[in-house]
Tab-separated table of C-alpha atoms in Angstrom:
chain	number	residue	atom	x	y	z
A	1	UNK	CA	-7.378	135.286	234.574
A	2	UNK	CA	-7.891	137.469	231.521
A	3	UNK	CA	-3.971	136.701	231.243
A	4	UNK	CA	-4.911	133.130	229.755
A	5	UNK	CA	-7.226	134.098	227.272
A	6	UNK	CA	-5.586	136.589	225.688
A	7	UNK	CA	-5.273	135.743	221.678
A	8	UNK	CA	-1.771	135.676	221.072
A	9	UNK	CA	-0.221	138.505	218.536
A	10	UNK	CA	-0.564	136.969	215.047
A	11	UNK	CA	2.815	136.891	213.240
A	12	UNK	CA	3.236	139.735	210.486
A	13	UNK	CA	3.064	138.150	207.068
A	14	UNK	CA	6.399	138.200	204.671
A	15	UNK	CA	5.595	139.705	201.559
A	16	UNK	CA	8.093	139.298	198.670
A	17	UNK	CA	8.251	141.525	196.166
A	18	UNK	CA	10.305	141.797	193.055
A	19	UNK	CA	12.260	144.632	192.667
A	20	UNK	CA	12.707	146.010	189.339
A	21	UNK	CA	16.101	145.324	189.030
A	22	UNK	CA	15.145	141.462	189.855
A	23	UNK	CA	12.184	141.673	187.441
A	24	UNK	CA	14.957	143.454	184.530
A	25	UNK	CA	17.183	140.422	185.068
A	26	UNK	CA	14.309	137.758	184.866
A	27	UNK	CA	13.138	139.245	181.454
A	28	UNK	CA	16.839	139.471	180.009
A	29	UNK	CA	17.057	135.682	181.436
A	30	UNK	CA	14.029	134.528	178.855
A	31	UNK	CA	15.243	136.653	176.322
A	32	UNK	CA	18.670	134.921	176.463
A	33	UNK	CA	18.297	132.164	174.211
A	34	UNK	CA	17.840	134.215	170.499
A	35	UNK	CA	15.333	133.291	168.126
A	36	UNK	CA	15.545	131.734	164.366
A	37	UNK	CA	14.800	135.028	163.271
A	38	UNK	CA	17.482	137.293	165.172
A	39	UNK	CA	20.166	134.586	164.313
A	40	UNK	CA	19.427	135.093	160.690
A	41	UNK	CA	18.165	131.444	160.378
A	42	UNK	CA	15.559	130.473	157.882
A	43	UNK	CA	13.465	127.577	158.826
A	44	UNK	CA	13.888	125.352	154.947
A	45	UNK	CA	10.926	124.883	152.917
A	46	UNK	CA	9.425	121.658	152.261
A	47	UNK	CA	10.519	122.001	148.444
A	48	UNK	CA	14.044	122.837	149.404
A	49	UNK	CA	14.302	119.880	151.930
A	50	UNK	CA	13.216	117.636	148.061
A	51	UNK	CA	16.225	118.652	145.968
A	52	UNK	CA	18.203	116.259	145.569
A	53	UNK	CA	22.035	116.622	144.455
A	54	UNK	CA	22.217	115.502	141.042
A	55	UNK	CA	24.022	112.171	140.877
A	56	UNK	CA	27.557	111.274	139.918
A	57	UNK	CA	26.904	109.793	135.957
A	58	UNK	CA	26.462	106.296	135.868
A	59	UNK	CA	29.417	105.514	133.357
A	60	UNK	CA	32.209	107.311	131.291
A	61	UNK	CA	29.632	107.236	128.134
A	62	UNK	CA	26.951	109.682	130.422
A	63	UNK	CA	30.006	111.769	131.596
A	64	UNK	CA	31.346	112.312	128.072
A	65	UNK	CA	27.320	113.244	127.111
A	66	UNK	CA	27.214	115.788	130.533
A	67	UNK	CA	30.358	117.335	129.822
A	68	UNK	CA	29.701	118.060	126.086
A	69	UNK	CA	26.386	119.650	127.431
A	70	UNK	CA	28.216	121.569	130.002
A	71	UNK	CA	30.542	122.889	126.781
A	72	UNK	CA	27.849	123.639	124.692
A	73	UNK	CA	26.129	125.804	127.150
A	74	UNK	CA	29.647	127.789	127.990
A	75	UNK	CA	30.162	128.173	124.637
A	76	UNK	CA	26.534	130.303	123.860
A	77	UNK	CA	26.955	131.875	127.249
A	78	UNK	CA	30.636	133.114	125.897
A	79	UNK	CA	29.175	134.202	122.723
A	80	UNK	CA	25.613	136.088	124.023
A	81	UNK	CA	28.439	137.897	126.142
A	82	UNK	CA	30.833	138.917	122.809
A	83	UNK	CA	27.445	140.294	121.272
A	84	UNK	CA	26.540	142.154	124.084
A	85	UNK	CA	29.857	143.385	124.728
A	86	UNK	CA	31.102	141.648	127.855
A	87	UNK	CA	34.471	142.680	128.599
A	88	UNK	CA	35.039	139.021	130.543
A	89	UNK	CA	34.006	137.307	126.977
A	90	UNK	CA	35.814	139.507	124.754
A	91	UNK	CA	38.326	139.232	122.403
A	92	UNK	CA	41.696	140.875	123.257
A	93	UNK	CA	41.581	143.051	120.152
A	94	UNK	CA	37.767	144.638	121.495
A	95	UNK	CA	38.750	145.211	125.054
A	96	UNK	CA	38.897	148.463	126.602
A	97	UNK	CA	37.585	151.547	127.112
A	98	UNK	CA	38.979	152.793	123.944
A	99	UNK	CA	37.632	149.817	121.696
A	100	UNK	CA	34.076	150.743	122.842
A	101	UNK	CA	34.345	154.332	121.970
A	102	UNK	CA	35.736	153.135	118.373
A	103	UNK	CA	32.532	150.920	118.259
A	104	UNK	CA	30.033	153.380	119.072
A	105	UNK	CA	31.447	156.150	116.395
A	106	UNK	CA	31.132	153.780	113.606
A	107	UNK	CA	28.005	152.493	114.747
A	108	UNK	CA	26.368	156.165	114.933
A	109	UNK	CA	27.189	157.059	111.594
A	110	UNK	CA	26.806	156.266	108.277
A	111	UNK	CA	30.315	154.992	106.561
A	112	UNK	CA	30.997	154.862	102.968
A	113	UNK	CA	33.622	152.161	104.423
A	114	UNK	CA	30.463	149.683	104.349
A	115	UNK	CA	29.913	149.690	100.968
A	116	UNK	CA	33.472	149.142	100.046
A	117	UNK	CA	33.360	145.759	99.369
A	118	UNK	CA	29.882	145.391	97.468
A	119	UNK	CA	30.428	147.675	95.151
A	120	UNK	CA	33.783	145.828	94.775
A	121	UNK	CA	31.869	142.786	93.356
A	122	UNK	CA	29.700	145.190	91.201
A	123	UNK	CA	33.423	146.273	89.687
A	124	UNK	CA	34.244	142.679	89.184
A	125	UNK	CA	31.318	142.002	87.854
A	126	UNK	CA	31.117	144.941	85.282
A	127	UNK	CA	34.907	144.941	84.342
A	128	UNK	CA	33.806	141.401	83.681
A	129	UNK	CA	31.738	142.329	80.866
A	130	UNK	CA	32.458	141.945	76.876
A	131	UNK	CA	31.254	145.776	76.553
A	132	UNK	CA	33.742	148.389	76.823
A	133	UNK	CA	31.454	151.315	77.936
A	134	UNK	CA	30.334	148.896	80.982
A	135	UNK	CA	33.593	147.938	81.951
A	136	UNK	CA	34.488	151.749	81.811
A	137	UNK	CA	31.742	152.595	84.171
A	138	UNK	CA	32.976	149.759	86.665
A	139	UNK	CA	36.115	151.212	86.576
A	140	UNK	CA	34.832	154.693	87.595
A	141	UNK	CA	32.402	154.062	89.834
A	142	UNK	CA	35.426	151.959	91.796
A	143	UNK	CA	37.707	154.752	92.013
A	144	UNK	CA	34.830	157.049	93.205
A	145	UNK	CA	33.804	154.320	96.032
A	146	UNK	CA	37.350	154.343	96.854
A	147	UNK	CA	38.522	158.163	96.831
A	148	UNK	CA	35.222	158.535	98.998
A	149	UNK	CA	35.763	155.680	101.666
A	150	UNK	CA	39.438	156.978	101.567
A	151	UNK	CA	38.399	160.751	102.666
A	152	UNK	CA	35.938	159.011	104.929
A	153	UNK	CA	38.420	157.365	106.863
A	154	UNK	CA	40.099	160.148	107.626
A	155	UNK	CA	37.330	162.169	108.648
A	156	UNK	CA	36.697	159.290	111.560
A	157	UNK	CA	40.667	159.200	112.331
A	158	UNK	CA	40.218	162.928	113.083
A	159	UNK	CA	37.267	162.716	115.135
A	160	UNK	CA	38.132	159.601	116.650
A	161	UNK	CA	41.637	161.067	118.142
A	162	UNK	CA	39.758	164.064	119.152
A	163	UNK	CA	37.221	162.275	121.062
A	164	UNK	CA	40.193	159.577	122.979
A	165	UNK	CA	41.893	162.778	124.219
A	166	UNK	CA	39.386	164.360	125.642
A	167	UNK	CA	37.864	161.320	127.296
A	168	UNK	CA	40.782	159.016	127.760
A	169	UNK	CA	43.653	161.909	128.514
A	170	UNK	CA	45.648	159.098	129.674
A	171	UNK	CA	45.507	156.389	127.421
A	172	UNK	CA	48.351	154.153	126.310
A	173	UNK	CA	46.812	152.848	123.495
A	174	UNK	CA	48.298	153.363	120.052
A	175	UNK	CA	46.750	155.711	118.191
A	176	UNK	CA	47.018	153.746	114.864
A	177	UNK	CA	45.899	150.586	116.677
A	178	UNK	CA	42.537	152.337	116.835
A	179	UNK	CA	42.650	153.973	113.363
A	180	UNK	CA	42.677	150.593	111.961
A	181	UNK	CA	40.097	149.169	114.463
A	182	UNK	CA	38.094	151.686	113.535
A	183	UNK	CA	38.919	150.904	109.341
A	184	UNK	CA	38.294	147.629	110.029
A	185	UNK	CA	34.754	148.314	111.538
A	186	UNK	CA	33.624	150.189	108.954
A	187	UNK	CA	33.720	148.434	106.284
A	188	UNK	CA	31.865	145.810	107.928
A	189	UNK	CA	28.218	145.500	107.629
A	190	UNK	CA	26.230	146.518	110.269
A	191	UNK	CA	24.384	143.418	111.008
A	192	UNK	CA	27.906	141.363	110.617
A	193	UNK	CA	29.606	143.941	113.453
A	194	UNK	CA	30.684	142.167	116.503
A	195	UNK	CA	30.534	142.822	119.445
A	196	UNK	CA	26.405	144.364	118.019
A	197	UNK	CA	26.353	148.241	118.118
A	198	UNK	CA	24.769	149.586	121.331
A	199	UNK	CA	23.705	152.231	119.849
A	200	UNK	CA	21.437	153.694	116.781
A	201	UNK	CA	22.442	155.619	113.259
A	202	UNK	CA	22.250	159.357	114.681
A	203	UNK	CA	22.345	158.343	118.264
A	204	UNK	CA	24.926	160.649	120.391
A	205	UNK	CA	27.258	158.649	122.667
């Protein structure tokens, strides 16, 4: 008899568990799909969605108008980058290394080159005049301008090849090429000197 009430053996209970190399491969199964952020994408701002692409011109009279505007505006970009001594907008004659080394010797010194052509017109003008003693004076005064601006010259030729050979050894530019650039520069006034001097009167370079 106690045979038929005895409680039957209750039936062990399955527990799964994970193992961690299950619970590795579920976490590398949500991280998967990359985010905006690790792709590099940007999500566009609401101002960037509003521009517009600016529309083709209505007729040939509003593409002549946008093209002369588009000319204009090349044209003062070319020349802001000649005054500030962009080699992409420079002339052929003030490109190179060696051009901008002429430019910055004249430009940190004083030349007697500058005055050449002033006291020219003071000649003129005196040589000009009915009174013999005046137009004597012009005469002088010209002839001491010019003996000066002469030795000058040379002076800057001297330092100027010095300076090439020790900083451009190589260099395959004529020598009298830059003796004359350098002529050329200094008799210029300052404030007419183009591409502008980068640097000051005294100013080492």
């Amino acid at each position: 008899m106690s045979t038929l009430f005895r409680r039957k053996p209750a039936e062990p209970q399955v527990i799964e568990e994970v193992t961690p190399a299950e619970g590795d491969l579920v976490s590398a199964t949500r991280r998967a799909t990359p985010s905006k952020k690790e792709l590099g994408k940007v999500t566009p701002k609401r101002s960037d969605g509003r521009r517009k692409a600016e529309p083709p011109p209505a007729n040939r009279r509003e593409a002549y108008k946008r093209m002369r505007e588009k000319q204009k505006l090349d044209r003062a970009e070319a020349m802001e980058g000649m005054r500030s001594g962009d080699e992409r907008y420079l002339l052929a004659r003030d490109k190179g290394p060696e051009k901008a080394l002429v430019r910055d010797l004249i430009d940190s010194r004083r030349n007697v080159g500058t005055w050449f052509f002033g006291s020219a017109f003071l000649v003129l003008l005196g040589t000009s005049m009915q009174s013999p003693a005046i137009a004597l004076y012009a005469q002088l005064l010209w002839f001491v301008i010019a003996l000066a601006a002469a030795v000058d010259t040379v002076l800057i030729c001297r330092k100027l090849g010095k300076l090439v050979r020790e900083r451009f050894p190589k260099s395959e530019v004529k020598s009298r090429s830059l003796y004359f650039y350098a002529f050329m520069r200094s008799i210029t006034f300052r404030r007419l000197r183009m591409p502008k001097p980068r640097v000051k009167l005294g100013e080492s370079f």
